[in-house]
PDB file of C-alpha atoms and ligand atoms in Angstrom:
ATOM      1  CA  UNK A 110      -4.404  -8.610   5.522  1.00  0.00           C
ATOM      2  CA  UNK A 111      -2.648  -7.073   8.538  1.00  0.00           C
ATOM      3  CA  UNK A 112      -4.266  -6.576  11.879  1.00  0.00           C
ATOM      4  CA  UNK A 113      -2.935  -4.632  14.850  1.00  0.00           C
ATOM      5  CA  UNK A 114      -4.498  -6.003  18.007  1.00  0.00           C
ATOM      6  CA  UNK A 115      -4.316  -3.933  21.220  1.00  0.00           C
ATOM      7  CA  UNK A 116      -0.771  -2.719  20.624  1.00  0.00           C
ATOM      8  CA  UNK A 117       0.868  -0.842  23.493  1.00  0.00           C
ATOM      9  CA  UNK A 118       4.466   0.311  23.658  1.00  0.00           C
ATOM     10  CA  UNK A 119       6.289   1.946  26.537  1.00  0.00           C
ATOM     11  CA  UNK A 120       9.630   3.701  26.462  1.00  0.00           C
ATOM     12  CA  UNK A 121      11.710   3.998  29.565  1.00  0.00           C
ATOM     13  CA  UNK A 122      13.780   7.152  29.241  1.00  0.00           C
ATOM     14  CA  UNK A 123      15.256   7.346  32.737  1.00  0.00           C
ATOM     15  CA  UNK A 124      15.007   4.557  35.226  1.00  0.00           C
ATOM     16  CA  UNK A 125      13.743   6.884  37.967  1.00  0.00           C
ATOM     17  CA  UNK A 126      11.068   8.410  35.734  1.00  0.00           C
ATOM     18  CA  UNK A 127       7.678   6.959  34.874  1.00  0.00           C
ATOM     19  CA  UNK A 128       7.564   5.008  31.607  1.00  0.00           C
ATOM     20  CA  UNK A 129       6.338   6.926  28.602  1.00  0.00           C
ATOM     21  CA  UNK A 130       3.412   5.309  26.798  1.00  0.00           C
ATOM     22  CA  UNK A 131       4.093   5.849  23.082  1.00  0.00           C
ATOM     23  CA  UNK A 132       1.239   3.569  21.906  1.00  0.00           C
ATOM     24  CA  UNK A 133      -1.833   2.910  23.990  1.00  0.00           C
ATOM     25  CA  UNK A 134      -3.998  -0.080  23.048  1.00  0.00           C
ATOM     26  CA  UNK A 135      -4.067   0.578  19.304  1.00  0.00           C
ATOM     27  CA  UNK A 136      -6.183  -1.789  17.166  1.00  0.00           C
ATOM     28  CA  UNK A 137      -7.059  -1.574  13.489  1.00  0.00           C
ATOM     29  CA  UNK A 138      -6.978  -3.559  10.268  1.00  0.00           C
ATOM     30  CA  UNK A 139      -5.492  -2.999   6.844  1.00  0.00           C
ATOM     31  CA  UNK A 140      -7.425  -4.958   4.224  1.00  0.00           C
ATOM     32  CA  UNK A 141      -5.996  -6.258   0.981  1.00  0.00           C
ATOM     33  CA  UNK A 142      -6.258  -3.583  -1.733  1.00  0.00           C
ATOM     34  CA  UNK A 143      -6.447  -0.669   0.719  1.00  0.00           C
ATOM     35  CA  UNK A 144      -4.568   2.586   0.282  1.00  0.00           C
ATOM     36  CA  UNK A 145      -4.338   3.811   3.856  1.00  0.00           C
ATOM     37  CA  UNK A 146      -3.056   7.183   5.045  1.00  0.00           C
ATOM     38  CA  UNK A 147      -1.641   7.189   8.572  1.00  0.00           C
ATOM     39  CA  UNK A 148      -1.995  10.627  10.138  1.00  0.00           C
ATOM     40  CA  UNK A 149      -0.863  12.072  13.441  1.00  0.00           C
ATOM     41  CA  UNK A 150       1.148  15.010  14.766  1.00  0.00           C
ATOM     42  CA  UNK A 151       4.899  14.874  15.467  1.00  0.00           C
ATOM     43  CA  UNK A 152       5.483  12.342  18.205  1.00  0.00           C
ATOM     44  CA  UNK A 153       2.009  10.752  17.873  1.00  0.00           C
ATOM     45  CA  UNK A 154       3.522   7.268  17.528  1.00  0.00           C
ATOM     46  CA  UNK A 155       3.396   6.609  13.763  1.00  0.00           C
ATOM     47  CA  UNK A 156       7.018   5.534  13.329  1.00  0.00           C
ATOM     48  CA  UNK A 157       6.841   3.480  16.528  1.00  0.00           C
ATOM     49  CA  UNK A 158       3.873   1.517  15.155  1.00  0.00           C
ATOM     50  CA  UNK A 159       5.485   1.081  11.736  1.00  0.00           C
ATOM     51  CA  UNK A 160       8.678  -0.241  13.382  1.00  0.00           C
ATOM     52  CA  UNK A 161       6.591  -2.734  15.357  1.00  0.00           C
ATOM     53  CA  UNK A 162       4.890  -3.845  12.134  1.00  0.00           C
ATOM     54  CA  UNK A 163       8.310  -4.358  10.537  1.00  0.00           C
ATOM     55  CA  UNK A 164       9.603  -6.182  13.636  1.00  0.00           C
ATOM     56  CA  UNK A 165      12.363  -3.637  14.285  1.00  0.00           C
ATOM     57  CA  UNK A 166      10.819  -2.860  17.619  1.00  0.00           C
ATOM     58  CA  UNK A 167       8.874  -5.000  20.067  1.00  0.00           C
ATOM     59  CA  UNK A 168       5.518  -4.038  21.547  1.00  0.00           C
ATOM     60  CA  UNK A 169       4.857  -4.502  25.271  1.00  0.00           C
ATOM     61  CA  UNK A 170       1.318  -5.692  24.695  1.00  0.00           C
ATOM     62  CA  UNK A 171      -0.787  -6.884  21.784  1.00  0.00           C
ATOM     63  CA  UNK A 172       0.079  -8.533  18.507  1.00  0.00           C
ATOM     64  CA  UNK A 173       0.386  -7.906  14.781  1.00  0.00           C
ATOM     65  CA  UNK A 174      -1.447 -10.553  12.764  1.00  0.00           C
ATOM     66  CA  UNK A 175      -0.464 -11.285   9.180  1.00  0.00           C
ATOM     67  CA  UNK A 176      -2.889 -12.798   6.737  1.00  0.00           C
ATOM     68  CA  UNK A 177      -1.908 -15.979   4.870  1.00  0.00           C
ATOM     69  CA  UNK A 178      -2.309 -14.000   1.610  1.00  0.00           C
ATOM     70  CA  UNK A 179       1.027 -12.342   2.318  1.00  0.00           C
ATOM     71  CA  UNK A 180       2.898 -15.593   2.922  1.00  0.00           C
ATOM     72  CA  UNK A 181       2.587 -18.935   4.659  1.00  0.00           C
ATOM     73  CA  UNK A 182       4.455 -17.703   7.741  1.00  0.00           C
ATOM     74  CA  UNK A 183       5.747 -14.453   9.240  1.00  0.00           C
ATOM     75  CA  UNK A 184       9.065 -14.762   7.367  1.00  0.00           C
ATOM     76  CA  UNK A 185       7.477 -15.341   3.957  1.00  0.00           C
ATOM     77  CA  UNK A 186       5.073 -12.474   4.648  1.00  0.00           C
ATOM     78  CA  UNK A 187       8.024 -10.144   5.363  1.00  0.00           C
ATOM     79  CA  UNK A 188       9.486 -10.944   1.933  1.00  0.00           C
ATOM     80  CA  UNK A 189       6.279  -9.633   0.441  1.00  0.00           C
ATOM     81  CA  UNK A 190       6.522  -6.256   2.156  1.00  0.00           C
ATOM     82  CA  UNK A 191       8.323  -3.242   0.731  1.00  0.00           C
ATOM     83  CA  UNK A 192       9.488  -0.767   3.369  1.00  0.00           C
ATOM     84  CA  UNK A 193      10.646   2.827   3.224  1.00  0.00           C
ATOM     85  CA  UNK A 194      11.891   3.969   6.640  1.00  0.00           C
ATOM     86  CA  UNK A 195      11.485   7.536   7.874  1.00  0.00           C
ATOM     87  CA  UNK A 196      15.229   8.073   7.624  1.00  0.00           C
ATOM     88  CA  UNK A 197      16.347   5.648   4.976  1.00  0.00           C
ATOM     89  CA  UNK A 198      19.867   4.445   5.557  1.00  0.00           C
ATOM     90  CA  UNK A 199      21.399   4.312   2.131  1.00  0.00           C
ATOM     91  CA  UNK A 200      25.038   3.248   1.917  1.00  0.00           C
ATOM     92  CA  UNK A 201      26.596   6.619   1.199  1.00  0.00           C
ATOM     93  CA  UNK A 202      29.758   5.375  -0.532  1.00  0.00           C
ATOM     94  CA  UNK A 203      27.786   3.376  -3.127  1.00  0.00           C
ATOM     95  CA  UNK A 204      26.384   4.833  -6.310  1.00  0.00           C
ATOM     96  CA  UNK A 205      22.616   4.787  -6.733  1.00  0.00           C
ATOM     97  CA  UNK A 206      22.937   1.952  -9.237  1.00  0.00           C
ATOM     98  CA  UNK A 207      25.176  -0.119  -6.931  1.00  0.00           C
ATOM     99  CA  UNK A 208      22.707   0.365  -4.099  1.00  0.00           C
ATOM    100  CA  UNK A 209      19.706  -0.732  -6.202  1.00  0.00           C
ATOM    101  CA  UNK A 210      21.679  -3.724  -7.480  1.00  0.00           C
ATOM    102  CA  UNK A 211      22.488  -4.678  -3.895  1.00  0.00           C
ATOM    103  CA  UNK A 212      18.845  -4.333  -2.770  1.00  0.00           C
ATOM    104  CA  UNK A 213      17.604  -6.224  -5.843  1.00  0.00           C
ATOM    105  CA  UNK A 214      20.054  -9.062  -5.258  1.00  0.00           C
ATOM    106  CA  UNK A 215      18.547  -9.571  -1.776  1.00  0.00           C
ATOM    107  CA  UNK A 216      15.337 -10.499  -3.560  1.00  0.00           C
ATOM    108  CA  UNK A 217      17.147 -12.956  -5.854  1.00  0.00           C
ATOM    109  CA  UNK A 218      16.212 -11.275  -9.094  1.00  0.00           C
ATOM    110  CA  UNK A 219      18.278 -12.240 -12.185  1.00  0.00           C
ATOM    111  CA  UNK A 220      20.900  -9.774 -13.438  1.00  0.00           C
ATOM    112  CA  UNK A 221      19.021  -8.942 -16.635  1.00  0.00           C
ATOM    113  CA  UNK A 222      15.708  -8.572 -14.903  1.00  0.00           C
ATOM    114  CA  UNK A 223      17.345  -6.348 -12.310  1.00  0.00           C
ATOM    115  CA  UNK A 224      18.903  -4.099 -14.961  1.00  0.00           C
ATOM    116  CA  UNK A 225      15.494  -3.707 -16.607  1.00  0.00           C
ATOM    117  CA  UNK A 226      13.820  -2.929 -13.279  1.00  0.00           C
ATOM    118  CA  UNK A 227      16.462  -0.349 -12.356  1.00  0.00           C
ATOM    119  CA  UNK A 228      16.140   1.328 -15.752  1.00  0.00           C
ATOM    120  CA  UNK A 229      12.355   1.355 -15.659  1.00  0.00           C
ATOM    121  CA  UNK A 230      11.997   2.684 -12.115  1.00  0.00           C
ATOM    122  CA  UNK A 231      14.850   5.171 -12.157  1.00  0.00           C
ATOM    123  CA  UNK A 232      13.374   6.759 -15.270  1.00  0.00           C
ATOM    124  CA  UNK A 233       9.893   6.764 -13.807  1.00  0.00           C
ATOM    125  CA  UNK A 234      11.075   8.258 -10.501  1.00  0.00           C
ATOM    126  CA  UNK A 235      13.451  10.572 -12.376  1.00  0.00           C
ATOM    127  CA  UNK A 236      16.712   9.685 -10.716  1.00  0.00           C
ATOM    128  CA  UNK A 237      18.249   7.936 -13.745  1.00  0.00           C
ATOM    129  CA  UNK A 238      20.516  10.917 -14.434  1.00  0.00           C
ATOM    130  CA  UNK A 239      22.250  10.463 -11.051  1.00  0.00           C
ATOM    131  CA  UNK A 240      22.459   6.668 -10.833  1.00  0.00           C
ATOM    132  CA  UNK A 241      26.221   6.576 -11.354  1.00  0.00           C
ATOM    133  CA  UNK A 242      26.966   9.191  -8.728  1.00  0.00           C
ATOM    134  CA  UNK A 243      27.773   8.340  -5.109  1.00  0.00           C
ATOM    135  CA  UNK A 244      24.765   8.599  -2.807  1.00  0.00           C
ATOM    136  CA  UNK A 245      26.648  10.909  -0.445  1.00  0.00           C
ATOM    137  CA  UNK A 246      26.287  13.634  -3.085  1.00  0.00           C
ATOM    138  CA  UNK A 247      22.507  13.176  -3.378  1.00  0.00           C
ATOM    139  CA  UNK A 248      20.125  15.837  -2.066  1.00  0.00           C
ATOM    140  CA  UNK A 249      17.412  14.849   0.446  1.00  0.00           C
ATOM    141  CA  UNK A 250      14.752  14.487  -2.249  1.00  0.00           C
ATOM    142  CA  UNK A 251      17.108  12.450  -4.454  1.00  0.00           C
ATOM    143  CA  UNK A 252      17.771  10.057  -1.548  1.00  0.00           C
ATOM    144  CA  UNK A 253      14.017   9.823  -0.966  1.00  0.00           C
ATOM    145  CA  UNK A 254      13.525   8.877  -4.617  1.00  0.00           C
ATOM    146  CA  UNK A 255      16.199   6.173  -4.422  1.00  0.00           C
ATOM    147  CA  UNK A 256      14.719   4.820  -1.169  1.00  0.00           C
ATOM    148  CA  UNK A 257      11.271   4.699  -2.764  1.00  0.00           C
ATOM    149  CA  UNK A 258      12.577   2.614  -5.674  1.00  0.00           C
ATOM    150  CA  UNK A 259      14.356   0.236  -3.302  1.00  0.00           C
ATOM    151  CA  UNK A 260      11.065  -0.322  -1.428  1.00  0.00           C
ATOM    152  CA  UNK A 261       8.930  -1.130  -4.445  1.00  0.00           C
ATOM    153  CA  UNK A 262      11.332  -2.538  -7.028  1.00  0.00           C
ATOM    154  CA  UNK A 263      10.651  -6.193  -6.148  1.00  0.00           C
ATOM    155  CA  UNK A 264       6.889  -5.612  -6.559  1.00  0.00           C
ATOM    156  CA  UNK A 265       5.824  -6.468  -3.011  1.00  0.00           C
ATOM    157  CA  UNK A 266       2.119  -7.020  -2.343  1.00  0.00           C
ATOM    158  CA  UNK A 267       2.251  -4.661   0.592  1.00  0.00           C
ATOM    159  CA  UNK A 268       4.090  -1.326   0.814  1.00  0.00           C
ATOM    160  CA  UNK A 269       4.818   0.310   4.160  1.00  0.00           C
ATOM    161  CA  UNK A 270       6.116   3.850   3.722  1.00  0.00           C
ATOM    162  CA  UNK A 271       7.073   6.156   6.580  1.00  0.00           C
ATOM    163  CA  UNK A 272       6.568   9.697   5.250  1.00  0.00           C
ATOM    164  CA  UNK A 273       7.297   8.931   1.600  1.00  0.00           C
ATOM    165  CA  UNK A 274       6.326  12.447   0.511  1.00  0.00           C
ATOM    166  CA  UNK A 275       8.609  14.375   2.852  1.00  0.00           C
ATOM    167  CA  UNK A 276      11.564  16.149   1.319  1.00  0.00           C
ATOM    168  CA  UNK A 277      10.101  16.155  -2.179  1.00  0.00           C
ATOM    169  CA  UNK A 278       9.465  19.170  -4.362  1.00  0.00           C
ATOM    170  CA  UNK A 279       5.824  19.783  -5.427  1.00  0.00           C
ATOM    171  CA  UNK A 280       6.255  17.972  -8.733  1.00  0.00           C
ATOM    172  CA  UNK A 281       7.938  15.025  -7.016  1.00  0.00           C
ATOM    173  CA  UNK A 282       5.093  14.855  -4.503  1.00  0.00           C
ATOM    174  CA  UNK A 283       2.544  14.792  -7.278  1.00  0.00           C
ATOM    175  CA  UNK A 284       4.475  12.051  -9.096  1.00  0.00           C
ATOM    176  CA  UNK A 285       4.893   9.892  -5.983  1.00  0.00           C
ATOM    177  CA  UNK A 286       1.163  10.204  -5.276  1.00  0.00           C
ATOM    178  CA  UNK A 287       0.251   9.175  -8.777  1.00  0.00           C
ATOM    179  CA  UNK A 288       2.649   6.184  -8.638  1.00  0.00           C
ATOM    180  CA  UNK A 289       1.194   5.110  -5.295  1.00  0.00           C
ATOM    181  CA  UNK A 290      -2.301   5.368  -6.746  1.00  0.00           C
ATOM    182  CA  UNK A 291      -1.240   3.416  -9.835  1.00  0.00           C
ATOM    183  CA  UNK A 292       0.412   0.624  -7.805  1.00  0.00           C
ATOM    184  CA  UNK A 293      -2.702   0.422  -5.641  1.00  0.00           C
ATOM    185  CA  UNK A 294      -4.954   0.141  -8.697  1.00  0.00           C
ATOM    186  CA  UNK A 295      -2.739  -2.724  -9.861  1.00  0.00           C
ATOM    187  CA  UNK A 296      -3.347  -4.501  -6.544  1.00  0.00           C
ATOM    188  CA  UNK A 297      -0.628  -3.330  -4.120  1.00  0.00           C
ATOM    189  CA  UNK A 298      -1.852  -2.612  -0.619  1.00  0.00           C
ATOM    190  CA  UNK A 299      -0.246   0.572   0.726  1.00  0.00           C
ATOM    191  CA  UNK A 300       0.078   1.951   4.246  1.00  0.00           C
ATOM    192  CA  UNK A 301       1.888   5.278   4.530  1.00  0.00           C
ATOM    193  CA  UNK A 302       2.331   7.953   7.160  1.00  0.00           C
ATOM    194  CA  UNK A 303       2.046  11.639   6.395  1.00  0.00           C
ATOM    195  CA  UNK A 304       1.448  15.040   7.952  1.00  0.00           C
ATOM    196  CA  UNK A 305      -0.301  16.408   4.932  1.00  0.00           C
ATOM    197  CA  UNK A 306      -3.993  15.720   5.281  1.00  0.00           C
ATOM    198  CA  UNK A 307      -4.871  16.897   1.780  1.00  0.00           C
ATOM    199  CA  UNK A 308      -2.429  14.367   0.259  1.00  0.00           C
ATOM    200  CA  UNK A 309      -4.134  11.591   2.198  1.00  0.00           C
ATOM    201  CA  UNK A 310      -7.587  12.833   1.206  1.00  0.00           C
ATOM    202  CA  UNK A 311      -6.516  12.996  -2.424  1.00  0.00           C
ATOM    203  CA  UNK A 312      -5.354   9.410  -2.883  1.00  0.00           C
ATOM    204  CA  UNK A 313      -6.459   7.207   0.025  1.00  0.00           C
ATOM    205  CA  UNK A 314      -9.637   5.244   0.569  1.00  0.00           C
ATOM    206  CA  UNK A 315      -8.952   4.856   4.274  1.00  0.00           C
ATOM    207  CA  UNK A 316      -7.402   6.897   7.018  1.00  0.00           C
ATOM    208  CA  UNK A 317      -5.972   5.945  10.396  1.00  0.00           C
ATOM    209  CA  UNK A 318      -5.512   8.842  12.756  1.00  0.00           C
ATOM    210  CA  UNK A 319      -3.618   8.663  16.048  1.00  0.00           C
ATOM    211  CA  UNK A 320      -2.958  11.232  18.692  1.00  0.00           C
ATOM    212  CA  UNK A 321      -0.560  10.845  21.626  1.00  0.00           C
ATOM    213  CA  UNK A 322      -0.424   7.104  21.027  1.00  0.00           C
ATOM    214  CA  UNK A 323      -4.191   6.606  20.969  1.00  0.00           C
ATOM    215  CA  UNK A 324      -6.292   5.671  17.962  1.00  0.00           C
ATOM    216  CA  UNK A 325      -8.771   8.455  17.217  1.00  0.00           C
ATOM    217  CA  UNK A 326     -10.266   7.238  13.944  1.00  0.00           C
ATOM    218  CA  UNK A 327      -9.911   4.315  11.589  1.00  0.00           C
ATOM    219  CA  UNK A 328     -12.064   3.907   8.522  1.00  0.00           C
ATOM    220  CA  UNK A 329     -13.267   5.226   5.231  1.00  0.00           C
ATOM    221  CA  UNK A 330     -12.584   8.873   4.376  1.00  0.00           C
ATOM    222  CA  UNK A 331     -15.888   9.218   2.531  1.00  0.00           C
ATOM    223  CA  UNK A 332     -17.958   8.050   5.473  1.00  0.00           C
ATOM    224  CA  UNK A 333     -16.053  10.381   7.814  1.00  0.00           C
ATOM    225  CA  UNK A 334     -16.739  13.328   5.496  1.00  0.00           C
ATOM    226  CA  UNK A 335     -20.415  12.434   5.110  1.00  0.00           C
ATOM    227  CA  UNK A 336     -20.795  11.992   8.850  1.00  0.00           C
ATOM    228  CA  UNK A 337     -19.439  15.514   9.420  1.00  0.00           C
ATOM    229  CA  UNK A 338     -21.297  17.221   6.603  1.00  0.00           C
ATOM    230  CA  UNK A 339     -23.851  19.752   7.759  1.00  0.00           C
ATOM    231  CA  UNK A 340     -26.809  19.297   5.370  1.00  0.00           C
ATOM    232  CA  UNK A 341     -26.158  22.583   3.618  1.00  0.00           C
ATOM    233  CA  UNK A 342     -26.355  22.961  -0.142  1.00  0.00           C
ATOM    234  CA  UNK A 343     -24.836  25.533  -2.452  1.00  0.00           C
ATOM    235  CA  UNK A 344     -26.452  26.292  -5.823  1.00  0.00           C
ATOM    236  CA  UNK A 345     -24.486  28.245  -8.424  1.00  0.00           C
ATOM    237  CA  UNK A 346     -26.429  29.817 -11.233  1.00  0.00           C
ATOM    238  CA  UNK A 347     -26.064  32.441 -13.920  1.00  0.00           C
ATOM    239  CA  UNK A 348     -28.407  35.366 -14.304  1.00  0.00           C
ATOM    240  CA  UNK A 349     -27.658  37.553 -17.293  1.00  0.00           C
ATOM    241  CA  UNK A 350     -23.865  37.625 -17.394  1.00  0.00           C
ATOM    242  CA  UNK A 351     -23.410  37.268 -13.614  1.00  0.00           C
ATOM    243  CA  UNK A 352     -22.610  34.071 -11.735  1.00  0.00           C
ATOM    244  CA  UNK A 353     -24.237  33.935  -8.317  1.00  0.00           C
ATOM    245  CA  UNK A 354     -24.593  31.415  -5.554  1.00  0.00           C
ATOM    246  CA  UNK A 355     -27.165  30.623  -2.937  1.00  0.00           C
ATOM    247  CA  UNK A 356     -26.779  28.565   0.222  1.00  0.00           C
ATOM    248  CA  UNK A 357     -29.679  26.691   1.828  1.00  0.00           C
ATOM    249  CA  UNK A 358     -30.394  23.743   4.089  1.00  0.00           C
ATOM    250  CA  UNK A 359     -31.757  20.311   3.262  1.00  0.00           C
ATOM    251  CA  UNK A 360     -35.236  21.211   4.590  1.00  0.00           C
ATOM    252  CA  UNK A 361     -35.497  24.246   2.241  1.00  0.00           C
ATOM    253  CA  UNK A 362     -33.971  22.546  -0.767  1.00  0.00           C
ATOM    254  CA  UNK A 363     -37.082  21.930  -2.885  1.00  0.00           C
ATOM    255  CA  UNK A 364     -38.584  25.348  -2.171  1.00  0.00           C
ATOM    256  CA  UNK A 365     -35.358  27.212  -2.967  1.00  0.00           C
ATOM    257  CA  UNK A 366     -34.712  25.285  -6.165  1.00  0.00           C
ATOM    258  CA  UNK A 367     -38.237  25.849  -7.502  1.00  0.00           C
ATOM    259  CA  UNK A 368     -37.934  29.571  -6.635  1.00  0.00           C
ATOM    260  CA  UNK A 369     -34.694  29.764  -8.595  1.00  0.00           C
ATOM    261  CA  UNK A 370     -36.055  27.916 -11.602  1.00  0.00           C
ATOM    262  CA  UNK A 371     -39.204  30.055 -11.708  1.00  0.00           C
ATOM    263  CA  UNK A 372     -36.946  33.150 -11.983  1.00  0.00           C
ATOM    264  CA  UNK A 373     -35.666  31.862 -15.287  1.00  0.00           C
ATOM    265  CA  UNK A 374     -32.112  31.367 -14.162  1.00  0.00           C
ATOM    266  CA  UNK A 375     -29.567  28.951 -15.542  1.00  0.00           C
ATOM    267  CA  UNK A 376     -28.579  26.451 -12.841  1.00  0.00           C
ATOM    268  CA  UNK A 377     -24.872  25.656 -13.159  1.00  0.00           C
ATOM    269  CA  UNK A 378     -24.174  23.499 -10.138  1.00  0.00           C
ATOM    270  CA  UNK A 379     -25.852  22.066  -7.066  1.00  0.00           C
ATOM    271  CA  UNK A 380     -23.499  20.756  -4.433  1.00  0.00           C
ATOM    272  CA  UNK A 381     -23.774  19.484  -0.896  1.00  0.00           C
ATOM    273  CA  UNK A 382     -21.301  21.359   1.256  1.00  0.00           C
ATOM    274  CA  UNK A 383     -18.632  19.002   2.519  1.00  0.00           C
ATOM    275  CA  UNK A 384     -15.913  19.702   5.040  1.00  0.00           C
ATOM    276  CA  UNK A 385     -12.394  18.733   4.025  1.00  0.00           C
ATOM    277  CA  UNK A 386     -10.634  15.907   5.869  1.00  0.00           C
ATOM    278  CA  UNK A 387      -8.327  18.545   7.320  1.00  0.00           C
ATOM    279  CA  UNK A 388     -11.246  20.484   8.850  1.00  0.00           C
ATOM    280  CA  UNK A 389     -12.679  17.299  10.364  1.00  0.00           C
ATOM    281  CA  UNK A 390      -9.382  16.235  11.856  1.00  0.00           C
ATOM    282  CA  UNK A 391      -8.879  19.665  13.328  1.00  0.00           C
ATOM    283  CA  UNK A 392     -12.389  19.442  14.826  1.00  0.00           C
ATOM    284  CA  UNK A 393     -12.052  15.956  16.324  1.00  0.00           C
ATOM    285  CA  UNK A 394      -8.681  16.850  17.800  1.00  0.00           C
ATOM    286  CA  UNK A 395     -10.126  19.643  19.934  1.00  0.00           C
TER     287      UNK A 395
HETATM  288  N1  LIG B 524      13.752   4.899  21.076  1.00  0.00           N
HETATM  289  C1  LIG B 524      12.971   5.733  21.767  1.00  0.00           C
HETATM  290  N2  LIG B 524      13.231   6.001  23.070  1.00  0.00           N
HETATM  291  C2  LIG B 524      12.446   6.820  23.790  1.00  0.00           C
HETATM  292  N3  LIG B 524      11.348   7.441  23.302  1.00  0.00           N
HETATM  293  C3  LIG B 524      11.036   7.213  22.013  1.00  0.00           C
HETATM  294  C4  LIG B 524      11.835   6.350  21.180  1.00  0.00           C
HETATM  295  N4  LIG B 524      11.266   6.315  19.937  1.00  0.00           N
HETATM  296  C5  LIG B 524      10.186   7.115  19.998  1.00  0.00           C
HETATM  297  N5  LIG B 524      10.042   7.652  21.228  1.00  0.00           N
HETATM  298  C6  LIG B 524       8.953   8.557  21.658  1.00  0.00           C
HETATM  299  O1  LIG B 524       7.716   8.005  21.272  1.00  0.00           O
HETATM  300  C7  LIG B 524       6.838   9.017  20.792  1.00  0.00           C
HETATM  301  C8  LIG B 524       6.374   8.663  19.391  1.00  0.00           C
HETATM  302  O2  LIG B 524       7.456   8.786  18.486  1.00  0.00           O
HETATM  303  P1  LIG B 524       7.321   8.435  16.943  1.00  0.00           P
HETATM  304  O3  LIG B 524       8.663   8.561  16.349  1.00  0.00           O
HETATM  305  O4  LIG B 524       6.620   7.134  16.830  1.00  0.00           O
HETATM  306  O5  LIG B 524       6.343   9.610  16.445  1.00  0.00           O
HETATM  307  P2  LIG B 524       5.836   9.955  14.969  1.00  0.00           P
HETATM  308  O6  LIG B 524       4.342   9.951  15.001  1.00  0.00           O
HETATM  309  O7  LIG B 524       6.487   9.074  13.978  1.00  0.00           O
HETATM  310  O8  LIG B 524       6.333  11.466  14.816  1.00  0.00           O
HETATM  311  P3  LIG B 524       6.888  12.269  13.523  1.00  0.00           P
HETATM  312  O9  LIG B 524       5.670  12.735  12.794  1.00  0.00           O
HETATM  313  O10 LIG B 524       7.648  13.417  14.121  1.00  0.00           O
HETATM  314  O11 LIG B 524       7.745  11.353  12.730  1.00  0.00           O
HETATM  315  C9  LIG B 524       7.618  10.321  20.891  1.00  0.00           C
HETATM  316  O12 LIG B 524       7.247  10.984  22.069  1.00  0.00           O
HETATM  317  C10 LIG B 524       9.061   9.876  20.940  1.00  0.00           C
HETATM  318  O13 LIG B 524       9.851  10.780  21.675  1.00  0.00           O
HETATM  319 MG1  LIG B 525       7.749   9.427  12.436  1.00  0.00          MG
END
């Protein structure tokens, strides 16, 4: 759907200093139907890459290729992308409703349809109670909610979200994640940056991980977890009124299980030990 091919980006901070390489030969693909988490520490280059994707910034090398699925040309493809910037610029003197009407009108939606969309999404994202207040009085999380609606209201095929979960309270985070999952199930491809590895692990099928402008990993989360699992099993069983557990390796599995069963225990659970995505990322970073 979208392919980044050998993207490099330099910033020149002072003309007498060496250029700073913010992205270094980054290549990866986002396929139609993917829900991709984009991870990396502060300053890793996530926003820089997202701005290049959106054409707000120009790479020094490489290219971003758009699939014809998104639109016949680059311009049509852009109309099919919903974008939430890291620091959304919402016109502060407008009310939430005026802002959403303005954004909706850019996508030439009829007045009635637009009213229905605003009602539906503002209720779903729980900002309906503040729609007639000026945005300058919104809290950070309220602005994030309004920005999120403005990105997805026109039902784009592809959503690009730069830290959509930042600034939200725990319930808001949970709701945003479930909406992202729902939109993805309905066919929207989503690419979003985050610092919270467990959020990415919870909802994404793919992860892209960059560090200091270099791609460290791109691919399925499941295969990354399986690749880093250590062939250890944990059996939980009850004996009398006690719950106990036993840890053993793949090579001992059959022996240990038959020992347990011969002792007349009640096997509750047998699980292969898996590292979390967070543990793996911490490991590959070092
Ligand atoms: N306009 C700019 N001029 C100079 N340097 C820049 C500019 N924009 C970004 N950088 C530098 O490029 C690097 C990557 O920044 P970027 O904003 O892409 O990081 P990020 O991964 O989005 O970080 P965060 O998680 O904090 O949002 C940083 O070192 C940053 O200082
Ligand atoms: Mg950023």
